[in-house]
CSV table of C-alpha atoms in Angstrom, one decimal:
chain,number,residue,atom,x,y,z
A,245,CYS,CA,59.3,59.3,149.7
A,246,ASN,CA,62.6,61.0,148.8
A,247,ASN,CA,60.8,64.0,147.4
A,248,THR,CA,58.8,64.3,150.6
A,249,ILE,CA,61.9,64.2,152.8
A,250,LEU,CA,63.5,66.8,150.5
A,251,SER,CA,60.5,69.0,150.7
A,252,VAL,CA,60.5,68.9,154.5
A,253,PHE,CA,64.3,69.5,154.6
A,254,VAL,CA,63.9,72.6,152.3
A,255,VAL,CA,61.2,74.0,154.5
A,256,PHE,CA,63.3,73.3,157.6
A,257,VAL,CA,66.3,75.1,156.0
A,258,GLY,CA,64.1,78.0,155.0
A,259,GLU,CA,62.7,78.4,158.4
A,260,LEU,CA,66.2,78.1,160.0
A,261,LEU,CA,67.6,80.8,157.7
A,262,GLU,CA,64.6,83.1,158.3
A,263,SER,CA,64.8,82.8,162.1
A,264,LYS,CA,68.5,83.9,162.0
A,265,ILE,CA,69.1,81.9,165.2
A,266,CYS,CA,72.5,81.1,164.0
A,267,PRO,CA,73.3,83.1,160.9
A,268,SER,CA,77.0,82.1,160.9
A,269,ALA,CA,76.1,78.4,160.5
A,270,ILE,CA,75.8,78.7,156.7
A,271,LEU,CA,79.5,79.8,156.6
A,272,GLU,CA,80.8,77.1,158.9
A,273,ALA,CA,83.2,74.8,157.0
A,274,ASP,CA,84.1,71.2,157.7
A,275,ASP,CA,87.6,69.6,157.4
A,276,PHE,CA,87.4,69.7,153.6
A,277,GLY,CA,86.5,73.4,153.6
A,278,TRP,CA,82.9,72.6,152.5
A,279,ILE,CA,80.1,74.8,153.7
A,280,PRO,CA,76.4,73.8,153.5
A,281,LEU,CA,76.1,75.4,150.0
A,282,HIS,CA,78.8,73.2,148.7
A,283,TYR,CA,76.9,70.1,149.8
A,284,ALA,CA,73.7,71.4,148.3
A,285,ALA,CA,75.4,72.0,145.0
A,286,TYR,CA,77.1,68.6,145.1
A,287,MET,CA,73.7,66.9,145.6
A,288,GLY,CA,72.0,69.0,143.1
A,289,ARG,CA,69.4,70.5,145.5
A,290,VAL,CA,68.2,73.5,143.5
A,291,GLN,CA,65.7,74.8,146.1
A,292,VAL,CA,68.2,74.6,148.9
A,293,VAL,CA,70.8,76.4,146.8
A,294,LYS,CA,68.3,79.1,146.1
A,295,LEU,CA,67.6,79.5,149.8
A,296,PHE,CA,71.3,79.8,150.7
A,297,LEU,CA,72.0,82.4,148.0
A,298,GLU,CA,68.9,84.4,148.7
A,299,ASN,CA,69.8,84.6,152.3
A,300,ASN,CA,73.5,85.3,151.7
A,301,ASN,CA,74.9,85.3,148.2
A,302,SER,CA,78.5,85.7,149.5
A,303,THR,CA,78.4,81.9,150.1
A,304,ALA,CA,78.8,81.4,146.4
A,305,TYR,CA,82.3,82.8,146.6
A,306,VAL,CA,83.5,80.6,149.5
A,307,LYS,CA,86.2,78.2,148.4
A,308,ASP,CA,87.1,74.8,149.8
A,309,ARG,CA,90.6,73.6,150.4
A,310,GLU,CA,91.1,72.9,146.8
A,311,GLY,CA,89.9,76.3,145.8
A,312,LYS,CA,86.6,75.1,144.5
A,313,CYS,CA,83.4,77.1,144.9
A,314,ALA,CA,79.8,75.9,144.5
A,315,ILE,CA,79.9,76.5,140.8
A,316,HIS,CA,82.9,74.3,140.4
A,317,ILE,CA,81.3,71.5,142.4
A,318,ALA,CA,78.0,71.7,140.5
A,319,ALA,CA,79.8,71.8,137.1
A,320,LYS,CA,81.8,68.7,138.0
A,321,GLU,CA,78.7,66.8,139.0
A,322,GLY,CA,76.7,68.0,136.0
A,323,HIS,CA,73.8,69.7,138.0
A,324,ILE,CA,72.7,72.1,135.3
A,325,ASP,CA,69.7,73.5,137.2
A,326,VAL,CA,71.9,74.4,140.1
A,327,LEU,CA,74.4,76.1,137.8
A,328,ARG,CA,71.6,78.2,136.2
A,329,VAL,CA,70.6,79.5,139.7
A,330,ILE,CA,74.2,80.3,140.6
A,331,ILE,CA,74.9,82.1,137.3
A,332,LEU,CA,71.7,84.0,137.6
A,333,LYS,CA,72.3,85.3,141.1
A,334,CYS,CA,76.1,85.5,141.0
A,335,PRO,CA,77.3,85.6,137.4
A,336,ASP,CA,80.8,86.7,138.3
A,337,THR,CA,81.5,83.3,140.0
A,338,CYS,CA,82.1,82.0,136.5
A,339,GLU,CA,85.4,83.9,136.6
A,340,LEU,CA,86.6,82.1,139.7
A,341,PHE,CA,89.6,79.6,139.5
A,342,ASP,CA,90.5,76.8,141.8
A,343,ASN,CA,94.0,76.2,143.2
A,344,ARG,CA,95.0,74.6,139.9
A,345,ASP,CA,93.8,77.6,137.8
A,346,ARG,CA,90.8,75.7,136.6
A,347,THR,CA,87.4,77.3,135.7
A,348,ALA,CA,84.0,75.7,136.1
A,349,LEU,CA,84.1,75.1,132.3
A,350,TYR,CA,87.3,73.2,132.7
A,351,LEU,CA,85.9,70.9,135.4
A,352,ALA,CA,82.8,70.3,133.3
A,353,VAL,CA,85.0,69.2,130.4
A,354,GLU,CA,87.2,67.1,132.6
A,355,SER,CA,84.1,65.2,133.9
A,356,GLY,CA,82.6,64.9,130.4
A,357,ARG,CA,79.5,66.9,131.2
A,358,ARG,CA,78.2,67.8,127.7
A,359,ASN,CA,75.1,69.5,128.9
A,360,VAL,CA,77.1,71.8,131.2
A,361,VAL,CA,79.7,72.6,128.6
A,362,LYS,CA,76.9,73.5,126.2
A,363,LEU,CA,75.3,75.8,128.8
A,364,PHE,CA,78.6,77.5,129.6
A,365,LEU,CA,79.4,78.1,125.9
A,366,GLN,CA,76.0,79.9,125.6
A,367,GLU,CA,76.5,82.1,128.7
A,368,LEU,CA,78.0,85.6,128.2
A,369,ALA,CA,79.8,85.2,131.5
A,370,PHE,CA,82.1,82.6,130.0
A,371,GLN,CA,82.8,84.4,126.7
A,372,ASP,CA,86.3,85.5,127.8
A,373,LEU,CA,87.1,82.2,129.6
A,374,ILE,CA,86.8,79.7,126.9
A,375,ASN,CA,90.5,79.6,126.2
A,376,GLU,CA,91.7,80.0,129.8
A,377,HIS,CA,94.4,77.4,130.7
A,378,ASP,CA,95.3,75.6,133.9
A,379,ASN,CA,98.7,75.6,135.6
A,380,GLU,CA,99.9,73.1,133.0
A,381,GLY,CA,98.9,75.3,130.1
A,382,ASN,CA,96.0,73.1,129.1
A,383,THR,CA,92.8,74.7,127.8
A,384,ALA,CA,89.4,73.1,128.0
A,385,PHE,CA,90.0,72.0,124.4
A,386,HIS,CA,93.3,70.3,125.4
A,387,LEU,CA,91.5,68.6,128.2
A,388,ALA,CA,88.8,67.2,126.1
A,389,ALA,CA,91.5,65.5,124.0
A,390,ILE,CA,93.5,64.4,127.1
A,391,LYS,CA,90.4,62.8,128.7
A,392,GLY,CA,89.4,61.2,125.4
A,393,HIS,CA,86.0,62.9,125.3
A,394,TYR,CA,85.3,62.7,121.5
A,395,ALA,CA,81.8,64.3,121.6
A,396,LEU,CA,83.1,67.2,123.7
A,397,LEU,CA,86.1,67.6,121.5
A,398,MET,CA,83.8,67.9,118.4
A,399,MET,CA,81.5,70.3,120.3
A,400,LEU,CA,84.4,72.6,121.2
A,401,ALA,CA,85.9,72.3,117.7
A,402,ASP,CA,82.6,73.6,116.3
A,403,ASP,CA,82.9,76.8,118.4
A,404,ARG,CA,84.9,79.4,116.4
A,405,ARG,CA,86.0,81.1,119.6
A,406,VAL,CA,88.0,78.1,120.6
A,407,ASP,CA,91.8,78.6,120.0
A,408,ARG,CA,92.6,75.4,118.1
A,409,MET,CA,96.3,76.2,118.0
A,410,ALA,CA,96.8,76.8,121.7
A,411,ILE,CA,100.0,75.2,123.1
A,412,ASN,CA,100.4,73.8,126.6
A,413,THR,CA,103.5,73.7,128.7
A,414,ALA,CA,104.5,70.4,127.1
A,415,GLY,CA,104.5,72.2,123.7
A,416,MET,CA,101.5,70.3,122.4
A,417,THR,CA,98.4,71.4,120.5
A,418,THR,CA,95.1,69.6,120.7
A,419,ILE,CA,95.9,67.9,117.3
A,420,ASP,CA,99.2,66.7,118.8
A,421,ILE,CA,97.4,65.1,121.7
A,422,VAL,CA,94.7,63.5,119.5
A,423,GLN,CA,97.4,62.0,117.1
A,424,SER,CA,99.3,60.5,120.0
A,425,ASP,CA,96.3,59.2,122.0
A,426,LYS,CA,95.5,55.5,121.4
A,427,ARG,CA,92.0,55.8,122.9
A,428,PHE,CA,90.8,57.5,119.8
A,429,MET,CA,89.9,55.2,116.9
A,430,SER,CA,91.7,55.9,113.7
A,431,TYR,CA,88.5,57.2,112.0
A,432,GLU,CA,87.9,59.5,114.9
A,433,LYS,CA,91.3,60.9,114.6
A,434,ASP,CA,90.8,61.4,110.9
A,435,VAL,CA,87.5,63.2,111.4
A,436,ILE,CA,88.9,65.5,114.2
A,437,ILE,CA,92.1,66.4,112.4
A,438,SER,CA,90.4,66.9,109.0
A,439,LYS,CA,87.8,69.1,110.6
A,440,LEU,CA,90.4,71.3,112.4
A,441,ASN,CA,92.6,71.6,109.4
A,442,ARG,CA,89.7,72.5,107.1
A,443,ASP,CA,88.3,75.1,109.5
A,444,ASP,CA,91.8,76.6,110.0
A,445,PHE,CA,92.3,76.8,106.3
A,446,LEU,CA,88.9,78.6,105.8
A,447,LEU,CA,89.6,81.0,108.6
A,448,SER,CA,93.2,81.7,108.0
A,449,LEU,CA,92.7,84.9,106.0
A,450,GLU,CA,90.1,86.1,108.4
A,451,GLN,CA,92.4,85.5,111.4
A,452,MET,CA,95.3,87.3,109.7
A,453,VAL,CA,93.0,90.3,109.2
A,454,ASP,CA,91.9,90.1,112.8
A,455,ARG,CA,95.5,90.1,114.1
A,456,GLN,CA,96.2,93.2,112.1
A,457,THR,CA,93.2,94.9,113.8
A,458,ILE,CA,91.4,95.8,110.6
A,459,SER,CA,88.7,93.1,110.9
A,460,SER,CA,86.0,95.6,111.9
A,461,GLU,CA,85.2,96.4,108.3
A,462,PRO,CA,82.5,94.1,106.7
A,463,ALA,CA,83.7,91.8,104.0
A,464,GLU,CA,81.6,93.6,101.4
A,465,VAL,CA,83.2,96.9,102.3
A,466,LEU,CA,86.6,95.4,102.1
A,467,ARG,CA,85.9,94.0,98.7
A,468,ASN,CA,84.4,97.3,97.5
A,469,ALA,CA,87.5,99.1,98.8
A,470,GLY,CA,89.7,96.7,97.0
A,471,LEU,CA,87.8,97.1,93.8
A,472,GLU,CA,87.9,100.9,94.1
A,473,LEU,CA,91.6,100.8,94.8
A,474,ASP,CA,92.1,98.6,91.7
A,475,ARG,CA,90.0,101.0,89.6
A,476,LYS,CA,92.1,103.9,90.8
A,477,LYS,CA,95.3,102.0,90.0
A,478,VAL,CA,94.0,101.2,86.5
A,479,LYS,CA,92.9,104.8,86.0
A,480,GLN,CA,96.3,106.1,87.2
A,481,THR,CA,98.1,103.6,85.0
A,482,ALA,CA,96.1,104.6,82.0
A,483,GLU,CA,96.6,108.3,82.6
A,484,GLU,CA,100.3,107.7,83.0
A,485,ALA,CA,100.3,105.8,79.7
A,486,VAL,CA,98.5,108.6,78.0
A,487,TYR,CA,100.9,111.2,79.4
A,488,SER,CA,103.8,109.0,78.4
A,489,ARG,CA,102.5,108.8,74.8
A,490,LEU,CA,101.9,112.6,74.8
A,491,ASP,CA,105.4,113.2,76.1
A,492,VAL,CA,106.8,111.1,73.3
A,493,GLN,CA,104.8,112.9,70.8
A,494,ASN,CA,105.7,116.3,72.2
A,495,ILE,CA,109.4,115.4,72.2
A,496,ALA,CA,109.1,114.2,68.6
A,497,ASN,CA,107.4,117.4,67.6
A,498,ILE,CA,110.0,119.5,69.3
A,499,ASN,CA,112.8,117.5,67.7
A,500,LEU,CA,111.1,117.9,64.3
A,501,LEU,CA,110.7,121.6,64.8
A,502,VAL,CA,114.3,122.0,65.9
A,503,ALA,CA,115.4,119.9,62.9
A,504,THR,CA,113.3,122.1,60.6
A,505,ILE,CA,114.7,125.3,62.0
A,506,ILE,CA,118.3,124.0,61.8
A,507,ALA,CA,117.6,122.8,58.2
A,508,ASN,CA,116.2,126.2,57.2
A,509,VAL,CA,119.0,128.1,58.8
A,510,THR,CA,121.6,125.8,57.2
A,511,PHE,CA,119.8,126.0,53.8
A,512,SER,CA,119.5,129.8,54.0
A,513,ALA,CA,123.1,130.1,55.0
A,514,ALA,CA,124.2,127.8,52.2
A,515,ILE,CA,122.5,129.8,49.4
A,516,GLN,CA,122.8,133.3,50.8
A,517,VAL,CA,123.8,135.6,47.9
A,518,PRO,CA,126.9,137.8,48.6
A,519,GLY,CA,126.0,141.5,48.9
A,520,GLY,CA,122.3,140.7,49.6
A,521,TYR,CA,119.3,141.8,47.6
A,522,ASP,CA,117.7,145.1,46.8
A,523,SER,CA,114.1,146.1,47.5
A,524,GLU,CA,112.9,144.3,44.4
A,525,GLY,CA,114.7,141.1,45.3
A,526,VAL,CA,117.5,141.4,42.7
A,527,ALA,CA,121.0,140.7,43.8
A,528,ILE,CA,122.9,143.9,44.3
A,529,LEU,CA,126.1,142.5,42.7
A,530,SER,CA,124.3,141.0,39.7
A,531,LYS,CA,126.0,143.4,37.3
A,532,ASN,CA,129.4,142.6,38.7
A,533,GLY,CA,131.3,140.4,36.4
A,534,ASP,CA,133.2,138.7,39.1
A,535,PHE,CA,130.0,137.9,41.0
A,536,ARG,CA,128.4,136.4,37.9
A,537,PHE,CA,131.5,134.3,37.3
A,538,ARG,CA,131.6,132.9,40.9
A,539,THR,CA,127.8,132.3,40.9
A,540,PHE,CA,128.0,130.3,37.7
A,541,PHE,CA,130.6,127.9,39.0
A,542,TYR,CA,128.9,127.6,42.5
A,543,ILE,CA,125.7,126.5,41.0
């Protein structure tokens, strides 16, 4: 019976929109700032949401008094089919914030909507919004801990894009919140904290490289570059050692040569015969008696 009534209502809304008797009616808001699309999203009426967006997709961007759009409302209520329609037709609505700086992902986490959170994590439109924080500095990861949603906390912890060390305005990380929250069982705390600590340890070097903006190189390339650098250093060190040894040898040879020359000069000077030698190598003064006398005593 309910399906029949809904079908009739969808047909009626479709005919009303096509007739364009009162086109401004779909933008008329009540005291809460809700327009017809908000109610359709709240109730999870996929076909009605489609009709509204096909007629005028600007309705997807209309905010109520709390700053919520249709995507916020559907996310909070867990209507995943409605969300798929909205994201398909108006993907940039994912970037809209309410008056408290909350995204649709944030509201899904707050309400414990695991299926919605899973959808949002898979959507490209949410890639840059995963770590957005509200006006209290809480990210979706913080909120999962604050609300005590253990399953959601583990789901977010498994996503490497989530900033595990984000700090809210109270100066607390998600681990701080988990440790101080009595709603978590002791074993749950142990599992969460050990998981986060282990993952942070495994990723610490990678994160350091990322922050230094040199993470674009594949790990194998970095390793090869490191090995090549090591080989160059070893080669350079070996060459320096060889050159060092050659230098020592050269210095030793030079010293030996100098010593030899000095010794020869000294020896030659020491035994130089007075008067010199003739062309046949005989001392010129050999027949001089005084020369023979001095030479005898010198030797």
